[in-house]
Coordinates of C-alpha atoms and ligand atoms in Angstrom, one line a residue:
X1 CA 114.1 91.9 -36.5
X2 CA 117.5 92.6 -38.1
X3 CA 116.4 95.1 -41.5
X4 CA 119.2 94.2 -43.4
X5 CA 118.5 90.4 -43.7
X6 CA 114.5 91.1 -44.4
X7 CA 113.4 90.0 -47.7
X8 CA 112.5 92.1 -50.6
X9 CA 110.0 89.5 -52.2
X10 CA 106.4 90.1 -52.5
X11 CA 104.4 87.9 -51.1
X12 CA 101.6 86.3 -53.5
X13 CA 100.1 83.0 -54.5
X14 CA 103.2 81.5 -55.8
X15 CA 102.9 79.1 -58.2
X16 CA 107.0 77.5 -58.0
X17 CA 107.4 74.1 -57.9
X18 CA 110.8 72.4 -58.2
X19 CA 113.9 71.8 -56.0
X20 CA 117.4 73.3 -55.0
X21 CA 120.0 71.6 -53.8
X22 CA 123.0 72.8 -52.0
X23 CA 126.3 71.1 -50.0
X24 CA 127.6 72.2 -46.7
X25 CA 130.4 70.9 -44.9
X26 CA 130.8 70.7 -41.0
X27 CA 133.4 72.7 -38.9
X28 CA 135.7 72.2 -35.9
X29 CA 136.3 74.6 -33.9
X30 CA 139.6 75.7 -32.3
X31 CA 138.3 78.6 -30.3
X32 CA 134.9 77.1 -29.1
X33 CA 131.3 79.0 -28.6
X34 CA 129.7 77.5 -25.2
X35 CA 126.9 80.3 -24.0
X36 CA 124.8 82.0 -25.4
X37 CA 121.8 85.0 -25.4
X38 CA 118.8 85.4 -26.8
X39 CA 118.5 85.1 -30.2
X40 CA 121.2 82.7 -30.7
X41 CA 123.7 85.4 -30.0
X42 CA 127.0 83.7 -28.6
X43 CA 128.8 84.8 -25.3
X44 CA 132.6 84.4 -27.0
X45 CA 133.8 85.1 -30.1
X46 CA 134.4 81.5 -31.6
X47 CA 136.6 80.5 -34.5
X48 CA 137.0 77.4 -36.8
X49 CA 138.2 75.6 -39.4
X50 CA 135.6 74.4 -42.1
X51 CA 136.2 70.9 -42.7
X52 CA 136.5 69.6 -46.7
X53 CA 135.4 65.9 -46.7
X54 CA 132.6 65.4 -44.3
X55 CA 129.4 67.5 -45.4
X56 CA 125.9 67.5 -46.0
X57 CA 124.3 67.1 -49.0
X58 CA 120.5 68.5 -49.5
X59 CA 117.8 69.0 -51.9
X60 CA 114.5 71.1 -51.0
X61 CA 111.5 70.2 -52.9
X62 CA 108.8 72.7 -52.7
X63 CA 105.1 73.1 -53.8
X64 CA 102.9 75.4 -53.4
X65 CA 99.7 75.1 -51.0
X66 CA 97.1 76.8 -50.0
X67 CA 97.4 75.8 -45.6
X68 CA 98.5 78.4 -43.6
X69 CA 100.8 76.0 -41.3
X70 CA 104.2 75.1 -42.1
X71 CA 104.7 71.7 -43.6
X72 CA 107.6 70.0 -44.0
X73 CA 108.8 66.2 -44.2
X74 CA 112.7 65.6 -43.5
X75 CA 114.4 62.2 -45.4
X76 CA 117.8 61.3 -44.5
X77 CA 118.9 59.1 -46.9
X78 CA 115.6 58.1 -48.1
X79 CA 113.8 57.3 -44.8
X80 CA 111.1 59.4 -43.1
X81 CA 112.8 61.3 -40.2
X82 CA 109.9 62.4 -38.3
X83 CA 112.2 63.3 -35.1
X84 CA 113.8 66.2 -36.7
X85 CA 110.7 67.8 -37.2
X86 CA 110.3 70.0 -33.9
X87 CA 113.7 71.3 -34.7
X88 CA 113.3 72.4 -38.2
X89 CA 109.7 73.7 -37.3
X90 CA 111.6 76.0 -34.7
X91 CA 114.0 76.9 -37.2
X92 CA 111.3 78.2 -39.8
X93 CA 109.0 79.7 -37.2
X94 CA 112.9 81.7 -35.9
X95 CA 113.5 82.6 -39.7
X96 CA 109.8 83.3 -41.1
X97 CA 110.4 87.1 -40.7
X98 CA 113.2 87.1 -43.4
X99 CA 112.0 84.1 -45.8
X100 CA 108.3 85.5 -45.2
X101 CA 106.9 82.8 -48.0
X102 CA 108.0 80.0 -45.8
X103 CA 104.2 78.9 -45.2
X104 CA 103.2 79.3 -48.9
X105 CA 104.6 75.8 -49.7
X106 CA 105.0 72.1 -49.1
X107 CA 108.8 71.2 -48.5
X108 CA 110.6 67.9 -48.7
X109 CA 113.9 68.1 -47.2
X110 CA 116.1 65.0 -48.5
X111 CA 119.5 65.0 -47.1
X112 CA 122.5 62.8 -46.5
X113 CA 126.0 63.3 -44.9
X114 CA 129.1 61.8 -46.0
X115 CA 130.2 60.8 -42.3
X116 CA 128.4 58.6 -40.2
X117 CA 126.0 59.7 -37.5
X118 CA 127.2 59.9 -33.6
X119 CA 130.8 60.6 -35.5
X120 CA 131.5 63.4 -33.1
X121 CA 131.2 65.5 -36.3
X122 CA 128.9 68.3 -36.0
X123 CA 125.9 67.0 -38.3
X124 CA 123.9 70.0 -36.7
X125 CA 126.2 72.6 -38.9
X126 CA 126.3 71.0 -42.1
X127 CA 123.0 70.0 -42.1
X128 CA 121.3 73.5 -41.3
X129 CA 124.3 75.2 -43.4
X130 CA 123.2 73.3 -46.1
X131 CA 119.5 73.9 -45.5
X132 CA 120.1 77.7 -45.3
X133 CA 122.0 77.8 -48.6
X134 CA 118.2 75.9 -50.3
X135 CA 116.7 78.4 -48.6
X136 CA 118.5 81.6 -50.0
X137 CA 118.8 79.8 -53.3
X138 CA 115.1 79.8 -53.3
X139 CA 114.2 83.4 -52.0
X140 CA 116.3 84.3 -55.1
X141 CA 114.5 81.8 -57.5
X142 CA 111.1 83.5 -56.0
X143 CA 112.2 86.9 -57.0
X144 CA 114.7 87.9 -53.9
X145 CA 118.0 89.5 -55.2
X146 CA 120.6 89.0 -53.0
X147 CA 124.4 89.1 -55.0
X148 CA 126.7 86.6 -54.4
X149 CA 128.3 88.1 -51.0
X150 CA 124.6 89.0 -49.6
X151 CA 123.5 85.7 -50.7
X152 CA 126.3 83.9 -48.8
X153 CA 126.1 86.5 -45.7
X154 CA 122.2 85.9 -45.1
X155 CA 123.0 82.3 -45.2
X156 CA 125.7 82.4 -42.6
X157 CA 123.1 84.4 -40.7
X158 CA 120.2 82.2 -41.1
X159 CA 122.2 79.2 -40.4
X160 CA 123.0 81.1 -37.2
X161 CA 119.2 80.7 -35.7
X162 CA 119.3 76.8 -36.9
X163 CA 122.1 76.1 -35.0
X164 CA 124.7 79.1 -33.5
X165 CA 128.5 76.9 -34.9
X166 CA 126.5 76.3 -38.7
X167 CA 127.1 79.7 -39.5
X168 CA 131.0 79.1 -39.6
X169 CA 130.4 76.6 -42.2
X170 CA 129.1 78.9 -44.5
X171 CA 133.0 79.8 -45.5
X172 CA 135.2 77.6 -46.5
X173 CA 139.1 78.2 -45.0
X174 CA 139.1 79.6 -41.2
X175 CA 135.9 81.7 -40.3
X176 CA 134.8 83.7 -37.1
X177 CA 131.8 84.3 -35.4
X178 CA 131.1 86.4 -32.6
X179 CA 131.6 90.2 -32.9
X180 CA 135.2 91.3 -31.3
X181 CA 137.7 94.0 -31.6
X182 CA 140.2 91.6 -32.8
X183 CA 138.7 90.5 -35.7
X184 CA 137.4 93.9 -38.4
X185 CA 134.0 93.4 -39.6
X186 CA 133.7 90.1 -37.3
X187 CA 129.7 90.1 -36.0
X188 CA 127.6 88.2 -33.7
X189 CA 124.9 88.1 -36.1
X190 CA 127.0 86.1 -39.6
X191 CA 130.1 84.6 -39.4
X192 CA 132.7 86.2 -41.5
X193 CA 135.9 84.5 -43.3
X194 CA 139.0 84.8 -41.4
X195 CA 140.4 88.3 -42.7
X196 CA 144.2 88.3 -41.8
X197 CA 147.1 86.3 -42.7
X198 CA 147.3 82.5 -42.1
X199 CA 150.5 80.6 -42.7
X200 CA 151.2 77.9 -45.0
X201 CA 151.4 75.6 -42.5
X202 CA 147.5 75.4 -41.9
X203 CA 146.2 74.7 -45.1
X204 CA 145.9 71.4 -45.6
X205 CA 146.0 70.8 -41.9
X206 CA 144.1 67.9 -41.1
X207 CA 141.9 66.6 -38.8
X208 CA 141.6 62.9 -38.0
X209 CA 138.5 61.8 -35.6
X210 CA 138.8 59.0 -33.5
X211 CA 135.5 57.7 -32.5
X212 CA 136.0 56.7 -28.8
X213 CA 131.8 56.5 -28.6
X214 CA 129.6 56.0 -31.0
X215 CA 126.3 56.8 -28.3
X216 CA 124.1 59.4 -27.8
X217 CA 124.8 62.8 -26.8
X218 CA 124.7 62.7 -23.2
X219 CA 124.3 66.4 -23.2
X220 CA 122.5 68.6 -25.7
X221 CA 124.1 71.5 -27.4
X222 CA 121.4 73.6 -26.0
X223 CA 121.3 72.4 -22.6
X224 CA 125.0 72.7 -22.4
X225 CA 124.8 76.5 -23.6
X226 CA 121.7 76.8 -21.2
X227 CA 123.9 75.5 -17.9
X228 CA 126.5 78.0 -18.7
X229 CA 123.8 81.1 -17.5
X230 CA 124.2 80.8 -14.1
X231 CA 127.7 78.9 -14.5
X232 CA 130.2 80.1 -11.4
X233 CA 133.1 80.3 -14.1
X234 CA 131.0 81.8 -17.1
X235 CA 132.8 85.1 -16.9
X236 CA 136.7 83.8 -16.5
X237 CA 135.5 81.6 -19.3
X238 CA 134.0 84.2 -22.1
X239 CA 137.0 86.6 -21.1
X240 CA 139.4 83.3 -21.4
X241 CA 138.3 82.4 -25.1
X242 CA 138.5 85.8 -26.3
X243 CA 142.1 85.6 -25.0
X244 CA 143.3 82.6 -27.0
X245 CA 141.4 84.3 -30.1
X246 CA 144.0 87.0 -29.3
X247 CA 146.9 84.8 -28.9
X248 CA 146.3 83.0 -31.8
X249 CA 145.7 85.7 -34.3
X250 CA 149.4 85.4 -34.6
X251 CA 150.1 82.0 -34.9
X252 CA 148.1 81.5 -37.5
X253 CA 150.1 83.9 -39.6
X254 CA 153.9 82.8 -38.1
X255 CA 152.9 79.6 -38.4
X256 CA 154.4 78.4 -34.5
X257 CA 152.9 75.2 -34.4
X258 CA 153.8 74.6 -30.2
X259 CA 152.2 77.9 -29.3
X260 CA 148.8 76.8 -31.7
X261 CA 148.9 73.5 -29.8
X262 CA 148.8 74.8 -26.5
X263 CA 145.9 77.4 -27.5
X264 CA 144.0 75.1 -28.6
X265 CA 144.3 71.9 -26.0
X266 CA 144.1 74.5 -23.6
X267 CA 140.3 75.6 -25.2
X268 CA 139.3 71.8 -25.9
X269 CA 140.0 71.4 -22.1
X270 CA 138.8 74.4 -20.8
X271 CA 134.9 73.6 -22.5
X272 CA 135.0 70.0 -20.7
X273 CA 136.1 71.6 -18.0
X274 CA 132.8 74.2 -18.4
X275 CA 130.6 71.1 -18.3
X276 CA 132.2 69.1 -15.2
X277 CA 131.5 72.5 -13.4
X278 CA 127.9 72.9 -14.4
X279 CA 125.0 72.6 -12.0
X280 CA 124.3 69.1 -12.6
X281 CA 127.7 67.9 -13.8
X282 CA 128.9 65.8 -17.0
X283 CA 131.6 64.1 -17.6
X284 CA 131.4 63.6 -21.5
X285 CA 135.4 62.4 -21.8
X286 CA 135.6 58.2 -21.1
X287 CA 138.5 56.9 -20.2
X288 CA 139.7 56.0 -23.9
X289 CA 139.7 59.7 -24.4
X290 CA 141.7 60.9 -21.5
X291 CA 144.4 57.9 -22.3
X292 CA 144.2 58.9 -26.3
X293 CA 145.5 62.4 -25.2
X294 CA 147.9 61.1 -23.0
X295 CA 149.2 59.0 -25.8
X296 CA 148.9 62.4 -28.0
X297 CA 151.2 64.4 -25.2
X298 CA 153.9 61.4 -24.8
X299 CA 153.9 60.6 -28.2
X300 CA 154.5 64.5 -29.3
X301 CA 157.1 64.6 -26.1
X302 CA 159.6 61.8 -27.0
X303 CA 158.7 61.6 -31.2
X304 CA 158.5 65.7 -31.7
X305 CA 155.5 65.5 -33.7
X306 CA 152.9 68.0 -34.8
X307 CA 150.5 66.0 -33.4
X308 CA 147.4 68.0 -31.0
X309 CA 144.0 67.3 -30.2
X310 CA 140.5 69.3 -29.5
X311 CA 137.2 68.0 -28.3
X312 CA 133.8 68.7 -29.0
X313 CA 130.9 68.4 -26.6
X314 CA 131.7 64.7 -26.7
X315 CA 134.1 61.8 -26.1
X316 CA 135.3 62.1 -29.2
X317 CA 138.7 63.0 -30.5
X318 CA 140.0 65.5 -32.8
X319 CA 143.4 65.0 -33.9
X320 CA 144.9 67.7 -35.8
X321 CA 148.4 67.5 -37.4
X322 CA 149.8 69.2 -40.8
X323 CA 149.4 67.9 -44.2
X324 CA 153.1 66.4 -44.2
X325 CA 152.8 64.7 -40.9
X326 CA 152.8 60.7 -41.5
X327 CA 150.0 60.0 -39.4
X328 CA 150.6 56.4 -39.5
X329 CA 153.1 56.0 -37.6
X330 CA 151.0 57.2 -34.6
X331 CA 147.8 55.3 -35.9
X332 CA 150.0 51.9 -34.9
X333 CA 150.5 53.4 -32.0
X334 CA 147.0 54.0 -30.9
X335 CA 146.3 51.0 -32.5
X336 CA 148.5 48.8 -30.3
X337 CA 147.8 50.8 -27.2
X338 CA 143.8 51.2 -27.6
X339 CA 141.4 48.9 -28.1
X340 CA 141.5 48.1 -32.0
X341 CA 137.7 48.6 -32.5
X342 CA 138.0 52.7 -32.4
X343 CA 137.0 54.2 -35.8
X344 CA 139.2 57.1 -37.4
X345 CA 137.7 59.0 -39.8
X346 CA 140.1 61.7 -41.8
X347 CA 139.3 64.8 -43.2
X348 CA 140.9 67.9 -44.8
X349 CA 140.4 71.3 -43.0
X350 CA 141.1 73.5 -46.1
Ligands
PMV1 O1 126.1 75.1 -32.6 P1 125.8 74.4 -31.3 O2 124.7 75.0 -30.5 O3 125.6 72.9 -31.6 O4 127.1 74.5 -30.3 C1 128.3 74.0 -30.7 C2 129.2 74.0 -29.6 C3 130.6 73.4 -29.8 O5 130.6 72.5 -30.9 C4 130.9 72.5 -28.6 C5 131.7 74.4 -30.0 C6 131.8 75.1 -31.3 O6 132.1 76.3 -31.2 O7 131.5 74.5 -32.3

C-alpha cells in the first residue's frame, strides 16, 4: 500500500448516482518498457510521446447498491463487452485499497476509441487512462480532495496497475515512467511530464501507422513482460534502454534528428529482438514489416528524409517524421512497392 495515493473519503452508504466522463489518448513509446516486477513496477525507465488524435473516450455511470461484489458492465460503442470483464475486475480488485468505495456501486463503463481496434495503437493505455481519470473524477465528486496536480498524479498512478504504458498517457507532450537518475522527480510508481528542454523540432512530430496486420495479438503484453524473467539478455537489455534514455536526453533538446533516429530504431529493434530470444520464441514482424523498413532506410539514404520508424509488440509500423516533412511523397512510394491494401492511419504526437 503506497500512503500517499490512499483515499481520504469516508466510507458510508452513498447515495451518488450519475456519470463522469473523461478522454485519454494513447502513447508511443520511443524508449520502450518490456519487464516488469511485482506490482506493475517496470524493469527500465520508459519514455513516450502521448499521441493527439487517437484516444479513448469514456463515461462511468454509477449507482449505488447494496452487494458486497464488484459489478461492472463494459460497452464499447454501445455493445455488451463481456470479455473485458476479467481485466477490469483485476484492475478494481489491484486499485480497491485507494478508491475503497469501489464495491458500494453499480458501474457502466461506455467507451469508444477514435482508431480502429487491432491498429497497432495501444487501446490498453487510452482506454484504462481514461478509466482512471472517471475514477479520480469520482473519488472527488464523493468527497476525495485531490488538487488538480494530485488529481492528475493518482491518475497516472492508478492507470499504472491497469496497464504499466497507460500511465504515460496521463500527460500530454513527452512523459517518463520508471524512476532513474536521469530524469528529477521521475518514479516507478506515476509517470511524470518530461522535465527538460525539447526542441522545436518534436512538436508537432508525427506519427503515421501502417497497418501491416490487422490480427490478433500473437503475444500478450503480459506474457511478453512475463518471458523477460528468466530472459538470457534481460540484464544487457534494462541497462541498454536506460542508455538510450541517456543518449537521447540531448537530442531532444538540440534537436539532431540522425542521432534520435538511430536511438530509437535501435530500441524498436532491440524489443523484437527481446521476443525472438524468449523461451518460446515470436516472431511478431511479417515480412511487409521488415521490407517497410527497408523502404524507410533506402528511402531516408538516397532522398535525405526525416523519415524513422518504431515498433510496438506487433507487426505494425510506426513512422515518425516532423510536422514539415511531405509525407506523401513516400506514401507513393510504399504504395507502389507494398501491397496497396495496408491502412495508414496519421496522428499528431503533440
Ligand atoms: O503497458 P503494457 O503492459 O501493455 O506494455 C506495453 C509495452 C510496449 O508497448 C511494447 C512498450 C511501451 O513502453 O509502451
Amino acid at each position: 500500500m503506497v500512503e500517499t495515493f490512499k483515499s481520504n473519503i469516508q466510507i458510508s452508504d452513498f447515495d451518488n448516482e450519475g456519470s463522469v466522463s473523461a478522454r485519454c489518448p494513447s502513447n508511443i513509446a520511443l524508449i520502450k518498457y518490456w519487464g516488469k516486477r511485482e506490482p506493475q513496477i517496470p524493469m527500465n525507465p520508459s519514455l513516450s510521446f502521448t499521441l493527439t488524435e487517437s484516444y479513448t473516450e469514456t463515461e462511468l455511470r454509477f449507482k449505488p447498491k447494496a452487494s458486497t461484489d464488484f459489478a461492472v458492465k463494459i460497452f464499447m460503442d454501445g455493445e455488451l463487452k463481456n470479455d473485458f470483464s476479467p481485466k477490469i475486475l483485476k484492475f478494481f480488485d489491484r486499485i480497491e485499497a485507494y478508491l475503497p468505495f469501489l464495491r458500494k456501486f453499480e458501474f457502466e463503463i461506455h467507451t469508444h476509441n477514435t482508431f480502429p481496434h487491432s491498429s497497432g495503437i495501444a487501446s490498453s493505455a487510452s482506454g484504462l487512462g481514461a478509466l482512471a481519470f472517471c475514477l479520480t473524477d469520482l473519488e472527488n465528486i464523493l468527497g476525495g480532495e485531490l488538487s488538480e496536480n494530485e488529481k492528475l498524479r493518482k491518475t497516472s498512478f492508478l492507470a499504472r496497475l491497469g496497464s504499466g504504458s497507460a500511465c504515460r498517457s496521463i500527460y500530454p507532450g513527452i512523459t517518463v515512467w520508471g524512476e532513474t537518475e536521469l530524469v528529477k522527480d521521475s518514479s516507478d510508481l506515476y509517470a511524470i511530464p518530461y522535465p527538460y528542454e525539447i526542441h522545436e523540432i518534436f512538436k508537432g512530430f508525427r506519427d503515421s501507422i501502417l497497418l501491416i496486420d490487422e490480427g490478433e495479438k500473437q503475444v500478450s503484453s503480459t506474457v511478453g513482460h512475463q518471458l523477460m524473467e528468466n530472459h538470457p539478455y534481460a540484464k544487457t537489455r534494462f541497462e541498454d534502454a536506460k542508455k538510450n534514455l541517456q543518449q537521447l536526453i540531448p537530442v531532444l533538446k538540440s534537436g539532431d534528428l540522425e542521432t534520435f533516429g538511430k536511438i530509437v530504431e535501435h530500441e524498436a529493434l532491440s524489443l523484437h529482438a527481446m521476443m525472438m530470444t524468449s523461451d518460446p520464441y515470436f516472431i511478431l514482424m511479417k515480412p511487409d514489416t521488415v521490407k517497410v523498413i527497408d523502404l524507410i532506410w533506402s528511402f531516408r539514404k538516397t532522398a535525405f528524409v526525416p523519415l524513422f520508424f518504431t515498433l510496438d509488440a506487433g507487426a505494425n509500423i510506426h513512422i515518425l517524421y516532423p510536422n514539415d516533412y511531405d509525407f506523401d511523397s513516400f506514401a507513393k512510394e510504399l504504395k507502389d512497392r507494398i501491397s496497396n491494401k495496408k491502412k495508414i492511419i496519421q496522428d499528431l504526437t503533440f
